[in-house]
Tab-separated table of C-alpha atoms in Angstrom:
chain	number	residue	atom	x	y	z
A	784	MET	CA	-85.038	-177.273	34.727
A	785	THR	CA	-82.165	-179.336	33.326
A	786	GLN	CA	-78.818	-177.464	32.664
A	787	PRO	CA	-79.330	-177.642	28.722
A	788	THR	CA	-82.973	-176.082	29.125
A	789	ARG	CA	-81.676	-173.405	31.219
A	790	THR	CA	-78.974	-172.554	28.623
A	791	LEU	CA	-81.291	-172.532	25.994
A	792	ARG	CA	-83.673	-170.220	27.881
A	793	ASN	CA	-80.514	-167.850	28.665
A	794	ALA	CA	-79.791	-167.734	25.141
A	795	ALA	CA	-83.519	-166.742	24.240
A	796	LEU	CA	-83.518	-163.850	26.674
A	797	VAL	CA	-81.678	-161.270	24.650
A	798	GLY	CA	-83.820	-161.630	21.804
A	799	VAL	CA	-87.311	-162.133	23.585
A	800	SER	CA	-87.981	-160.883	27.103
A	801	THR	CA	-85.829	-157.677	26.699
A	802	ALA	CA	-87.570	-157.474	23.299
A	803	LEU	CA	-90.948	-157.644	24.787
A	804	LEU	CA	-90.245	-154.842	26.013
A	805	ALA	CA	-101.721	-156.218	36.076
A	806	VAL	CA	-103.636	-156.584	38.656
A	807	THR	CA	-101.818	-155.067	41.565
A	808	ALA	CA	-102.543	-154.323	45.090
A	809	PRO	CA	-102.340	-150.916	46.736
A	810	VAL	CA	-98.819	-150.383	48.088
A	811	THR	CA	-98.330	-151.925	51.433
A	812	ALA	CA	-95.507	-151.217	53.888
A	813	SER	CA	-94.827	-155.075	54.530
A	814	ALA	CA	-95.955	-158.556	53.837
A	815	SER	CA	-97.114	-160.835	56.693
A	816	VAL	CA	-96.520	-164.787	55.895
A	817	SER	CA	-98.735	-167.479	56.827
A	818	PRO	CA	-97.294	-170.750	58.339
A	819	SER	CA	-98.013	-172.249	54.624
A	820	ALA	CA	-95.521	-169.935	53.161
A	821	SER	CA	-92.519	-171.584	55.121
A	822	LEU	CA	-89.802	-172.937	52.766
A	823	ALA	CA	-89.149	-176.599	52.626
A	824	TRP	CA	-85.646	-177.280	51.250
A	825	THR	CA	-84.902	-180.174	49.053
A	826	ALA	CA	-82.381	-181.350	46.486
A	827	CYS	CA	-82.726	-179.373	43.188
A	828	GLU	CA	-83.521	-181.097	39.948
A	829	GLY	CA	-81.334	-180.982	36.899
A	830	THR	CA	-77.961	-181.240	36.004
A	831	GLY	CA	-74.655	-179.163	36.291
A	832	LEU	CA	-75.679	-177.643	39.735
A	833	ASP	CA	-73.591	-177.025	42.680
A	834	PRO	CA	-74.492	-180.090	45.006
A	835	ARG	CA	-74.889	-177.385	47.808
A	836	GLN	CA	-77.875	-175.677	46.010
A	837	GLN	CA	-81.243	-176.331	47.538
A	838	CYS	CA	-84.641	-175.703	46.177
A	839	ALA	CA	-88.017	-174.841	47.692
A	840	THR	CA	-91.405	-173.430	46.395
A	841	LEU	CA	-93.107	-170.164	48.021
A	842	GLN	CA	-96.760	-169.761	47.600
A	843	VAL	CA	-97.908	-166.330	47.239
A	844	PRO	CA	-101.325	-164.483	46.281
A	845	MET	CA	-101.885	-164.294	42.615
A	846	ASP	CA	-103.831	-161.012	43.199
A	847	TYR	CA	-102.366	-158.966	46.208
A	848	ALA	CA	-105.725	-157.243	46.492
A	849	ASP	CA	-107.385	-160.534	47.224
A	850	PRO	CA	-104.592	-161.907	49.468
A	851	ASP	CA	-106.850	-164.800	50.501
A	852	GLY	CA	-107.745	-165.764	46.975
A	853	PRO	CA	-105.840	-168.098	44.375
A	854	ARG	CA	-102.325	-168.586	45.089
A	855	ILE	CA	-99.288	-169.321	42.720
A	856	ASP	CA	-95.901	-170.981	43.150
A	857	ILE	CA	-92.570	-169.128	43.070
A	858	ALA	CA	-89.479	-171.566	42.588
A	859	VAL	CA	-86.791	-170.606	44.886
A	860	SER	CA	-82.952	-171.724	45.217
A	861	ARG	CA	-80.233	-171.187	47.756
A	862	ILE	CA	-76.608	-172.061	48.306
A	863	PRO	CA	-76.029	-171.355	52.338
A	864	SER	CA	-73.178	-169.074	53.555
A	865	GLU	CA	-69.830	-170.915	53.204
A	866	ASN	CA	-68.992	-169.563	56.624
A	867	PRO	CA	-71.806	-169.475	59.146
A	868	GLY	CA	-69.704	-167.663	61.595
A	869	ALA	CA	-69.331	-164.802	59.106
A	870	ARG	CA	-72.857	-164.818	57.830
A	871	ARG	CA	-74.776	-161.506	57.466
A	872	GLY	CA	-77.875	-162.323	55.730
A	873	THR	CA	-79.209	-163.216	52.405
A	874	LEU	CA	-78.074	-161.976	49.062
A	875	LEU	CA	-81.023	-162.158	46.535
A	876	LEU	CA	-80.018	-162.511	42.801
A	877	ILE	CA	-82.744	-160.511	40.825
A	878	PRO	CA	-82.680	-161.505	37.196
A	879	GLY	CA	-83.101	-159.417	34.033
A	880	GLY	CA	-85.680	-159.903	31.519
A	881	PRO	CA	-88.802	-159.562	32.296
A	882	GLY	CA	-88.845	-163.227	31.354
A	883	GLY	CA	-85.260	-164.049	32.993
A	884	SER	CA	-84.697	-166.418	35.898
A	885	SER	CA	-81.933	-166.730	38.581
A	886	LEU	CA	-82.868	-169.968	39.899
A	887	ASN	CA	-79.565	-171.597	38.942
A	888	ASP	CA	-77.595	-168.364	39.652
A	889	PRO	CA	-76.443	-169.452	43.137
A	890	SER	CA	-74.611	-172.191	41.295
A	891	GLY	CA	-73.642	-169.972	38.340
A	892	LYS	CA	-72.623	-166.492	38.571
A	893	GLY	CA	-72.896	-166.546	42.411
A	894	GLN	CA	-69.954	-168.654	42.404
A	895	LYS	CA	-67.849	-165.728	40.681
A	896	LEU	CA	-68.401	-163.556	43.884
A	897	PRO	CA	-65.418	-163.366	46.238
A	898	GLN	CA	-64.903	-165.683	48.888
A	899	ASP	CA	-65.732	-163.061	51.697
A	900	VAL	CA	-68.839	-162.186	49.926
A	901	ARG	CA	-70.036	-166.027	49.553
A	902	ASP	CA	-69.197	-166.265	53.431
A	903	ALA	CA	-71.396	-163.311	54.217
A	904	TYR	CA	-74.500	-164.355	52.534
A	905	ASP	CA	-76.849	-167.154	51.656
A	906	LEU	CA	-77.207	-166.915	47.768
A	907	VAL	CA	-80.709	-167.062	46.786
A	908	GLY	CA	-82.230	-167.224	43.215
A	909	PHE	CA	-85.797	-167.437	41.981
A	910	ALA	CA	-88.053	-168.090	38.776
A	911	PRO	CA	-90.410	-164.789	38.907
A	912	ARG	CA	-94.110	-165.296	38.769
A	913	GLY	CA	-95.343	-166.676	35.511
A	914	LEU	CA	-91.913	-168.435	34.765
A	915	SER	CA	-91.592	-171.954	34.720
A	916	PRO	CA	-90.761	-173.690	36.941
A	917	SER	CA	-92.841	-171.454	39.036
A	918	THR	CA	-96.521	-171.299	37.836
A	919	PRO	CA	-96.251	-170.608	34.329
A	920	VAL	CA	-98.272	-168.495	31.712
A	921	ASP	CA	-98.201	-168.971	27.862
A	922	CYS	CA	-99.851	-166.973	25.105
A	923	GLY	CA	-99.956	-169.643	22.496
A	924	LEU	CA	-98.089	-167.430	19.966
A	925	ASP	CA	-97.851	-168.421	16.489
A	926	HIS	CA	-94.648	-170.093	15.566
A	927	GLY	CA	-93.642	-167.133	13.412
A	928	ASP	CA	-94.187	-164.569	15.908
A	929	LEU	CA	-91.591	-166.266	18.274
A	930	ALA	CA	-88.815	-165.158	15.970
A	931	THR	CA	-86.571	-162.587	17.746
A	932	SER	CA	-86.754	-160.177	14.776
A	933	LYS	CA	-90.551	-160.278	15.152
A	934	LEU	CA	-90.671	-159.751	18.824
A	935	ARG	CA	-88.683	-156.837	18.591
A	936	PRO	CA	-90.714	-154.184	16.598
A	937	TRP	CA	-88.687	-153.630	13.509
A	938	PRO	CA	-90.586	-151.550	10.924
A	939	ALA	CA	-90.931	-152.643	7.483
A	940	PRO	CA	-88.121	-151.735	5.110
A	941	ASN	CA	-90.037	-148.578	4.030
A	942	GLY	CA	-90.727	-147.351	7.607
A	943	SER	CA	-94.207	-148.648	7.837
A	944	VAL	CA	-95.575	-149.846	11.233
A	945	ASP	CA	-98.770	-151.172	9.757
A	946	ALA	CA	-97.447	-154.723	9.946
A	947	ASN	CA	-96.265	-154.017	13.566
A	948	MET	CA	-99.623	-152.917	14.729
A	949	ALA	CA	-101.105	-156.055	13.123
A	950	THR	CA	-98.646	-158.179	15.205
A	951	ALA	CA	-99.303	-156.306	18.288
A	952	ARG	CA	-103.151	-157.015	17.906
A	953	ARG	CA	-102.418	-160.711	16.999
A	954	MET	CA	-100.055	-161.296	19.903
A	955	ALA	CA	-102.254	-159.311	22.434
A	956	ASP	CA	-105.276	-161.122	21.392
A	957	ALA	CA	-103.390	-164.642	21.888
A	958	CYS	CA	-102.385	-163.408	25.314
A	959	ALA	CA	-105.776	-162.496	26.413
A	960	THR	CA	-107.378	-165.854	25.241
A	961	ASN	CA	-104.711	-168.162	26.252
A	962	GLY	CA	-102.855	-166.416	29.245
A	963	GLY	CA	-105.352	-167.048	31.872
A	964	GLU	CA	-105.821	-165.066	34.982
A	965	LEU	CA	-102.148	-165.006	35.873
A	966	ILE	CA	-101.308	-162.984	32.772
A	967	ARG	CA	-103.259	-160.027	34.179
A	968	HIS	CA	-101.124	-160.113	37.384
A	969	LEU	CA	-97.748	-159.997	36.019
A	970	SER	CA	-96.179	-156.769	36.950
A	971	THR	CA	-92.745	-155.361	38.465
A	972	ALA	CA	-94.512	-154.135	41.586
A	973	ASN	CA	-96.058	-157.592	42.020
A	974	GLU	CA	-92.559	-159.242	41.635
A	975	ALA	CA	-91.383	-156.740	44.285
A	976	ARG	CA	-94.269	-157.811	46.640
A	977	ASP	CA	-93.297	-161.718	45.794
A	978	ILE	CA	-89.650	-160.723	46.930
A	979	ASP	CA	-91.003	-159.314	50.240
A	980	ARG	CA	-92.830	-162.486	50.754
A	981	LEU	CA	-89.543	-164.423	50.089
A	982	ARG	CA	-87.881	-162.265	52.231
A	983	ALA	CA	-90.136	-163.067	55.052
A	984	ALA	CA	-90.171	-166.703	54.530
A	985	LEU	CA	-86.603	-166.715	54.624
A	986	GLY	CA	-86.697	-165.182	58.034
A	987	GLU	CA	-84.779	-162.160	57.064
A	988	ARG	CA	-85.628	-158.630	58.707
A	989	ARG	CA	-83.765	-157.088	55.574
A	990	LEU	CA	-82.670	-158.327	52.344
A	991	SER	CA	-79.547	-157.466	50.198
A	992	ALA	CA	-79.969	-157.916	46.407
A	993	TRP	CA	-77.834	-157.902	43.175
A	994	GLY	CA	-80.140	-156.825	40.241
A	995	VAL	CA	-79.073	-157.076	36.756
A	996	SER	CA	-80.865	-155.310	33.752
A	997	TYR	CA	-84.505	-155.502	34.225
A	998	GLY	CA	-83.592	-156.661	37.783
A	999	THR	CA	-82.372	-152.910	38.558
A	1000	TYR	CA	-86.009	-151.875	38.038
A	1001	VAL	CA	-87.127	-154.579	40.177
A	1002	GLY	CA	-84.696	-153.703	42.820
A	1003	ALA	CA	-85.429	-150.015	42.478
A	1004	VAL	CA	-89.109	-150.726	43.020
A	1005	TYR	CA	-88.571	-153.112	45.845
A	1006	ALA	CA	-86.430	-150.422	47.638
A	1007	GLN	CA	-89.076	-147.871	47.016
A	1008	LEU	CA	-91.942	-149.975	48.178
A	1009	PHE	CA	-90.068	-151.620	50.976
A	1010	PRO	CA	-87.391	-149.312	51.945
A	1011	GLN	CA	-86.751	-150.556	55.563
A	1012	ARG	CA	-86.393	-154.064	54.404
A	1013	THR	CA	-83.360	-153.415	52.276
A	1014	ASP	CA	-79.861	-153.885	53.457
A	1015	ARG	CA	-77.045	-153.680	50.717
A	1016	ILE	CA	-78.493	-153.257	47.256
A	1017	VAL	CA	-76.465	-153.499	44.027
A	1018	LEU	CA	-77.952	-152.426	40.895
A	1019	ASP	CA	-76.075	-153.387	37.731
A	1020	SER	CA	-76.671	-152.102	34.283
A	1021	ASN	CA	-79.581	-149.770	34.981
A	1022	ASP	CA	-82.931	-149.142	33.328
A	1023	ASP	CA	-84.333	-145.657	32.919
A	1024	PRO	CA	-86.960	-145.451	35.734
A	1025	ASP	CA	-89.145	-142.764	34.076
A	1026	PRO	CA	-92.632	-143.485	35.488
A	1027	ALA	CA	-94.533	-142.174	32.442
A	1028	ARG	CA	-92.930	-144.598	30.003
A	1029	VAL	CA	-91.453	-147.374	31.853
A	1030	ALA	CA	-90.554	-150.038	29.234
A	1031	ARG	CA	-91.164	-147.554	26.560
A	1032	ALA	CA	-88.060	-145.769	27.844
A	1033	TRP	CA	-86.072	-149.055	28.074
A	1034	LEU	CA	-86.795	-149.748	24.380
A	1035	ALA	CA	-86.043	-146.288	23.315
A	1036	GLY	CA	-82.711	-146.519	25.055
A	1037	HIS	CA	-81.439	-148.774	22.311
A	1038	GLU	CA	-81.068	-145.939	19.932
A	1039	GLN	CA	-78.139	-144.446	22.218
A	1040	GLY	CA	-77.024	-147.737	23.458
A	1041	VAL	CA	-76.149	-148.904	19.885
A	1042	GLU	CA	-74.384	-145.281	18.940
A	1043	ASP	CA	-72.316	-145.725	22.346
A	1044	THR	CA	-71.265	-149.408	21.500
A	1045	PHE	CA	-71.246	-149.908	17.582
A	1046	PRO	CA	-67.825	-147.959	17.354
A	1047	GLU	CA	-66.211	-150.530	19.548
A	1048	PHE	CA	-67.544	-153.239	17.211
A	1049	ALA	CA	-66.200	-151.295	14.360
A	1050	ALA	CA	-62.623	-150.790	15.617
A	1051	TRP	CA	-62.624	-154.572	16.482
A	1052	ALA	CA	-64.110	-155.560	12.967
A	1053	ALA	CA	-61.412	-153.496	11.127
A	1054	LYS	CA	-58.392	-154.714	13.246
A	1055	PRO	CA	-55.522	-156.343	11.356
A	1056	GLY	CA	-55.079	-160.050	11.881
A	1057	ASN	CA	-58.806	-160.284	13.037
A	1058	PRO	CA	-59.790	-163.563	11.174
A	1059	ASP	CA	-63.542	-161.871	10.991
A	1060	ARG	CA	-62.290	-158.745	9.649
A	1061	VAL	CA	-65.002	-156.988	7.706
A	1062	ALA	CA	-63.257	-153.658	6.719
A	1063	ARG	CA	-59.858	-152.078	6.364
A	1064	ARG	CA	-60.811	-149.135	8.378
A	1065	ALA	CA	-63.216	-148.711	11.274
A	1066	ALA	CA	-64.865	-145.891	9.726
A	1067	ASP	CA	-65.913	-148.224	6.789
A	1068	VAL	CA	-67.827	-150.650	9.004
A	1069	ARG	CA	-70.782	-148.539	9.670
A	1070	PRO	CA	-71.727	-147.695	5.986
A	1071	LEU	CA	-71.015	-151.270	5.108
A	1072	PHE	CA	-73.577	-152.512	7.637
A	1073	LEU	CA	-76.166	-150.041	6.393
A	1074	ARG	CA	-75.602	-151.085	2.826
A	1075	LEU	CA	-75.833	-154.870	3.511
A	1076	ALA	CA	-78.942	-154.163	5.622
A	1077	ALA	CA	-80.687	-152.123	2.880
A	1078	ARG	CA	-79.644	-154.795	0.331
A	1079	LEU	CA	-81.303	-157.558	2.370
A	1080	ASP	CA	-84.297	-155.382	2.853
A	1081	ARG	CA	-84.756	-155.647	-1.078
A	1082	GLU	CA	-83.315	-158.982	-1.741
A	1083	PRO	CA	-83.513	-161.557	1.226
A	1084	ILE	CA	-81.338	-164.610	1.201
A	1085	PRO	CA	-83.249	-168.038	1.867
A	1086	TRP	CA	-82.124	-169.441	5.293
A	1087	PRO	CA	-83.763	-172.827	5.857
A	1088	GLY	CA	-84.059	-173.883	9.507
A	1089	ALA	CA	-84.183	-170.234	10.761
A	1090	ASN	CA	-87.087	-168.345	12.102
A	1091	PRO	CA	-87.909	-166.587	9.708
A	1092	GLU	CA	-86.480	-168.726	6.920
A	1093	GLU	CA	-84.622	-165.679	5.347
A	1094	LEU	CA	-81.833	-163.510	6.194
A	1095	ASN	CA	-83.383	-160.226	5.556
A	1096	GLY	CA	-82.416	-156.549	6.712
A	1097	ASN	CA	-84.237	-156.732	10.257
A	1098	VAL	CA	-82.587	-160.183	10.965
A	1099	LEU	CA	-79.169	-158.518	10.191
A	1100	ARG	CA	-80.178	-155.414	12.393
A	1101	GLN	CA	-81.341	-157.666	15.353
A	1102	THR	CA	-78.122	-159.868	15.056
A	1103	MET	CA	-76.372	-156.395	15.400
A	1104	LEU	CA	-78.453	-155.598	18.452
A	1105	ASP	CA	-77.904	-159.044	20.069
A	1106	SER	CA	-74.113	-159.114	19.212
A	1107	LEU	CA	-73.373	-155.706	20.881
A	1108	TYR	CA	-74.197	-157.142	24.355
A	1109	SER	CA	-70.877	-158.363	24.829
A	1110	PRO	CA	-67.405	-158.010	22.747
A	1111	SER	CA	-67.453	-161.864	22.874
A	1112	ARG	CA	-70.417	-161.824	20.605
A	1113	TYR	CA	-68.874	-159.592	18.000
A	1114	PRO	CA	-67.686	-162.485	15.838
A	1115	THR	CA	-71.502	-163.552	15.386
A	1116	LEU	CA	-72.247	-160.183	13.861
A	1117	ALA	CA	-69.037	-159.983	11.626
A	1118	LYS	CA	-69.477	-163.686	10.445
A	1119	LEU	CA	-73.003	-163.023	9.120
A	1120	MET	CA	-72.019	-159.770	7.453
A	1121	ARG	CA	-69.329	-161.517	5.697
A	1122	ALA	CA	-71.762	-164.048	4.506
A	1123	ALA	CA	-74.226	-161.478	3.678
A	1124	GLU	CA	-71.554	-159.871	1.354
A	1125	ARG	CA	-71.099	-163.168	-0.391
A	1126	GLY	CA	-74.779	-163.836	-0.622
A	1127	THR	CA	-74.558	-167.010	1.596
A	1128	VAL	CA	-75.879	-167.799	4.991
A	1129	PRO	CA	-73.944	-169.587	8.021
A	1130	PRO	CA	-75.770	-172.671	9.481
A	1131	ALA	CA	-79.188	-171.835	11.158
A	1132	PRO	CA	-78.744	-170.576	14.625
A	1133	ALA	CA	-79.965	-172.940	17.369
A	1134	ALA	CA	-83.258	-171.984	18.991
A	1135	PRO	CA	-84.595	-172.936	22.232
A	1136	PRO	CA	-87.615	-175.075	22.269
A	1137	ASP	CA	-90.855	-173.207	21.403
A	1138	ALA	CA	-92.198	-173.951	24.806
A	1139	VAL	CA	-89.436	-172.038	26.507
A	1140	LEU	CA	-89.998	-169.065	24.215
A	1141	GLN	CA	-93.435	-169.212	24.572
A	1142	ASN	CA	-93.288	-168.789	28.370
A	1143	VAL	CA	-90.579	-166.237	28.165
A	1144	ALA	CA	-92.506	-164.154	25.614
A	1145	ALA	CA	-95.751	-164.421	27.784
A	1146	VAL	CA	-93.994	-163.246	30.866
A	1147	GLY	CA	-92.167	-160.529	28.920
A	1148	ALA	CA	-95.440	-159.162	27.583
A	1149	GLY	CA	-97.580	-159.550	30.604
A	1150	THR	CA	-95.225	-157.649	32.707
A	1151	LEU	CA	-94.324	-154.822	30.179
A	1152	CYS	CA	-97.897	-154.237	29.082
A	1153	ASN	CA	-99.248	-154.273	32.751
A	1154	ASP	CA	-96.614	-151.853	34.088
A	1155	VAL	CA	-97.782	-148.873	32.065
A	1156	ALA	CA	-100.357	-147.963	29.481
A	1157	TRP	CA	-98.972	-147.704	26.157
A	1158	PRO	CA	-100.184	-145.580	23.085
A	1159	THR	CA	-102.784	-147.249	20.895
A	1160	SER	CA	-102.604	-144.927	17.975
A	1161	ALA	CA	-100.795	-146.169	14.704
A	1162	ALA	CA	-100.176	-142.510	13.789
A	1163	THR	CA	-98.441	-141.951	17.079
A	1164	TYR	CA	-95.864	-144.833	16.443
A	1165	GLN	CA	-95.417	-144.039	12.702
A	1166	LYS	CA	-94.389	-140.353	13.651
A	1167	ASP	CA	-91.827	-141.566	16.133
A	1168	VAL	CA	-90.412	-144.377	14.118
A	1169	ALA	CA	-90.011	-141.679	11.121
A	1170	GLU	CA	-87.990	-139.335	13.559
A	1171	SER	CA	-86.014	-142.473	15.032
A	1172	ARG	CA	-85.173	-143.641	11.539
A	1173	ALA	CA	-83.871	-140.292	10.431
A	1174	LYS	CA	-81.754	-139.644	13.480
A	1175	TYR	CA	-80.476	-143.294	14.331
A	1176	PRO	CA	-80.379	-145.172	10.971
A	1177	LEU	CA	-78.389	-148.145	12.715
A	1178	THR	CA	-81.739	-149.144	14.664
A	1179	ALA	CA	-84.072	-148.152	11.701
A	1180	GLY	CA	-86.913	-146.979	14.014
A	1181	MET	CA	-87.269	-150.037	16.039
A	1182	PRO	CA	-86.949	-148.554	19.617
A	1183	ARG	CA	-90.021	-146.343	19.297
A	1184	ASN	CA	-92.207	-148.730	17.541
A	1185	ALA	CA	-95.271	-150.622	18.770
A	1186	MET	CA	-95.008	-153.771	20.772
A	1187	PRO	CA	-98.148	-156.040	21.836
A	1188	CYS	CA	-98.835	-153.350	24.664
A	1189	ALA	CA	-100.041	-151.006	21.775
A	1190	ALA	CA	-103.039	-153.275	21.621
A	1191	TRP	CA	-103.000	-154.762	25.454
A	1192	PRO	CA	-106.586	-155.216	26.475
A	1193	PHE	CA	-106.162	-154.843	30.285
A	1194	PRO	CA	-105.565	-151.413	31.627
A	1195	PRO	CA	-102.842	-150.986	34.555
A	1196	ARG	CA	-104.653	-151.247	37.868
A	1197	GLU	CA	-102.169	-149.070	39.609
A	1198	ALA	CA	-99.812	-146.208	38.493
A	1199	PRO	CA	-96.166	-147.166	37.773
A	1200	VAL	CA	-93.958	-146.875	40.963
A	1201	ARG	CA	-91.906	-143.570	41.010
A	1202	ILE	CA	-88.633	-144.025	42.277
A	1203	THR	CA	-87.511	-141.382	44.913
A	1204	GLY	CA	-84.836	-140.362	47.475
A	1205	ARG	CA	-87.028	-141.522	50.422
A	1206	GLY	CA	-85.322	-144.267	52.237
A	1207	PRO	CA	-81.878	-145.505	53.536
A	1208	SER	CA	-78.915	-144.637	51.582
A	1209	ASN	CA	-77.587	-148.137	50.807
A	1210	VAL	CA	-77.819	-148.449	47.125
A	1211	LEU	CA	-74.825	-148.703	44.720
A	1212	LEU	CA	-75.354	-148.468	40.953
A	1213	VAL	CA	-72.532	-150.029	38.650
A	1214	GLN	CA	-72.800	-149.081	35.058
A	1215	ASN	CA	-70.625	-149.625	32.022
A	1216	GLU	CA	-70.150	-146.378	29.901
A	1217	ARG	CA	-70.944	-148.327	26.660
A	1218	ASP	CA	-73.961	-150.567	26.974
A	1219	VAL	CA	-76.243	-151.405	24.178
A	1220	ALA	CA	-79.215	-152.353	26.280
A	1221	THR	CA	-79.284	-150.131	29.234
A	1222	PRO	CA	-77.105	-146.987	28.132
A	1223	LEU	CA	-75.478	-144.756	30.555
A	1224	SER	CA	-77.936	-141.969	29.743
A	1225	GLY	CA	-80.725	-144.009	31.184
A	1226	ALA	CA	-78.566	-145.109	34.257
A	1227	ARG	CA	-77.973	-141.632	35.125
A	1228	LYS	CA	-81.482	-141.061	35.364
A	1229	LEU	CA	-81.986	-143.811	37.967
A	1230	ARG	CA	-79.190	-142.294	39.544
A	1231	GLU	CA	-81.045	-138.765	39.848
A	1232	ALA	CA	-84.242	-140.382	40.912
A	1233	PHE	CA	-82.347	-142.167	43.914
A	1234	GLY	CA	-80.643	-138.922	44.999
A	1235	ARG	CA	-78.985	-139.352	48.405
A	1236	ARG	CA	-79.869	-143.017	48.521
A	1237	ALA	CA	-77.227	-144.003	45.894
A	1238	VAL	CA	-73.923	-143.508	44.394
A	1239	MET	CA	-72.996	-144.804	40.965
A	1240	VAL	CA	-69.851	-146.489	39.727
A	1241	THR	CA	-69.408	-145.795	35.948
A	1242	VAL	CA	-67.275	-148.133	34.425
A	1243	ASP	CA	-64.942	-147.291	31.340
A	1244	SER	CA	-65.769	-150.638	29.662
A	1245	THR	CA	-68.080	-151.960	26.903
A	1246	GLY	CA	-70.995	-154.465	27.170
A	1247	HIS	CA	-74.251	-155.278	29.053
A	1248	ASP	CA	-73.651	-156.506	32.782
A	1249	ALA	CA	-70.867	-154.892	34.508
A	1250	TYR	CA	-70.106	-156.555	37.796
A	1251	LEU	CA	-68.033	-159.800	37.333
A	1252	ALA	CA	-68.880	-159.649	33.628
A	1253	ASN	CA	-68.222	-156.906	31.000
A	1254	GLY	CA	-66.923	-154.403	33.531
A	1255	ASN	CA	-63.425	-153.866	34.899
A	1256	ALA	CA	-61.320	-154.829	37.860
A	1257	CYS	CA	-61.741	-151.316	39.560
A	1258	GLY	CA	-65.711	-151.528	39.284
A	1259	ASP	CA	-65.581	-155.225	40.305
A	1260	ARG	CA	-63.389	-154.291	43.491
A	1261	THR	CA	-65.719	-151.422	44.439
A	1262	VAL	CA	-68.841	-153.578	44.337
A	1263	SER	CA	-67.344	-156.436	46.201
A	1264	ARG	CA	-66.302	-154.297	48.894
A	1265	PHE	CA	-69.568	-152.785	49.349
A	1266	LEU	CA	-71.121	-156.323	49.483
A	1267	ALA	CA	-68.793	-157.667	51.872
A	1268	THR	CA	-68.094	-154.877	54.215
A	1269	GLY	CA	-70.678	-152.142	53.477
A	1270	GLN	CA	-68.051	-149.598	52.541
A	1271	ARG	CA	-69.474	-147.656	49.733
A	1272	PRO	CA	-67.755	-144.677	48.020
A	1273	ALA	CA	-68.632	-141.169	49.437
A	1274	GLY	CA	-69.823	-139.994	46.033
A	1275	ASP	CA	-70.085	-141.074	42.468
A	1276	VAL	CA	-66.748	-142.507	41.010
A	1277	TYR	CA	-65.300	-143.399	37.626
A	1278	CYS	CA	-63.442	-146.476	37.112
A	1279	ARG	CA	-60.879	-146.310	34.152
A	1280	ARG	CA	-59.832	-149.396	32.213
């Protein structure tokens, strides 16, 4: 994939794959690898990559219940250890999503790792099953259904979920019709099994990993299914592992995530001297946002070139959600609020190509819907949405609403993996205190599930992605020390700003 395409894909992830929020084999203890699964490393295609990055293709079973049946490709990349004499093993970079790729991360965020960590490990990335350039899936969704504010299940202005249920049926039907056999085999457990095939193909007895966002759930599932194959595991910005709800719990977490982070935006947006200031006092920002969203519900503003081609209340709400992922994105929301006050719109935001959105959306839908059965009753969602709207007006009921999974035609073929404390004590969770997408409340549930296997570093910071991104120096030092030396805090710690 070229560097511009990768950038567009990453831009899509916040609004698509986390918004969408299979056929799997019985759990096995290990994976055997045939000679055909060996990795032939070659130069990577694309621009903007570290010249040391190499690429290869791993073949894995499409259906682990039929290991001798059809196979699919998993695209893999690596940058070898910078000091072979200090090499410990492989650090797998597990992407978020579902629908995210870490294929170019050895050249990207991997180079932010301290030197002693880059010396200790080969840095390995991959495109998870279904995601191009691995064997891809595509649901052939309508262009309008690729809008970020459509993929997130925002209710109608009056709170009705009728349109959301219709969208769920339309999208699920498209995936069933156009997704092929592979759409049924997308799941977190199968991604974990692919990872163990990759571990074996790399010749590693044990694997270290740095999983981010949805990648924390993938990493947790891998550590549960293959505990003795794990070395040093870092899980960053952590998902609630509730085995009864899985992605429904992640979506619901946005309610508290927004409440945790919006005050930080409000303080910034009211700061004197801020060119994007929207109010004189921080206390005025929230009511202003709610008034603007309500007004845009009633009177959308035409927005040529955008998808949808209007600025409505839900587009403003979706922009709010996206902008709270990082303080660096606050200006995007502030500028849109200022434009809405004037009755204008900024230039239409750049959108990734539809082909990229189609692929990301299909991987997201397939994985989330195959992991666990969702309710199918509109009445269930209507009740939950009404409760959510009353308690959390900023998110307007979206976090408890119906996704394509409400009409998914393929029942899960295995129960979700339950995370437990069984296995080696080699997991370090790092979590920002204020995180819109994976709030601290959900991270604490993962910490509790792991029990003695884990310790958690809570970071006094705001934003999604803590380590080497939106965290702080204390948190970064703690994680880097663990990766480089294995030294982990004796218990849970709090890193003040």
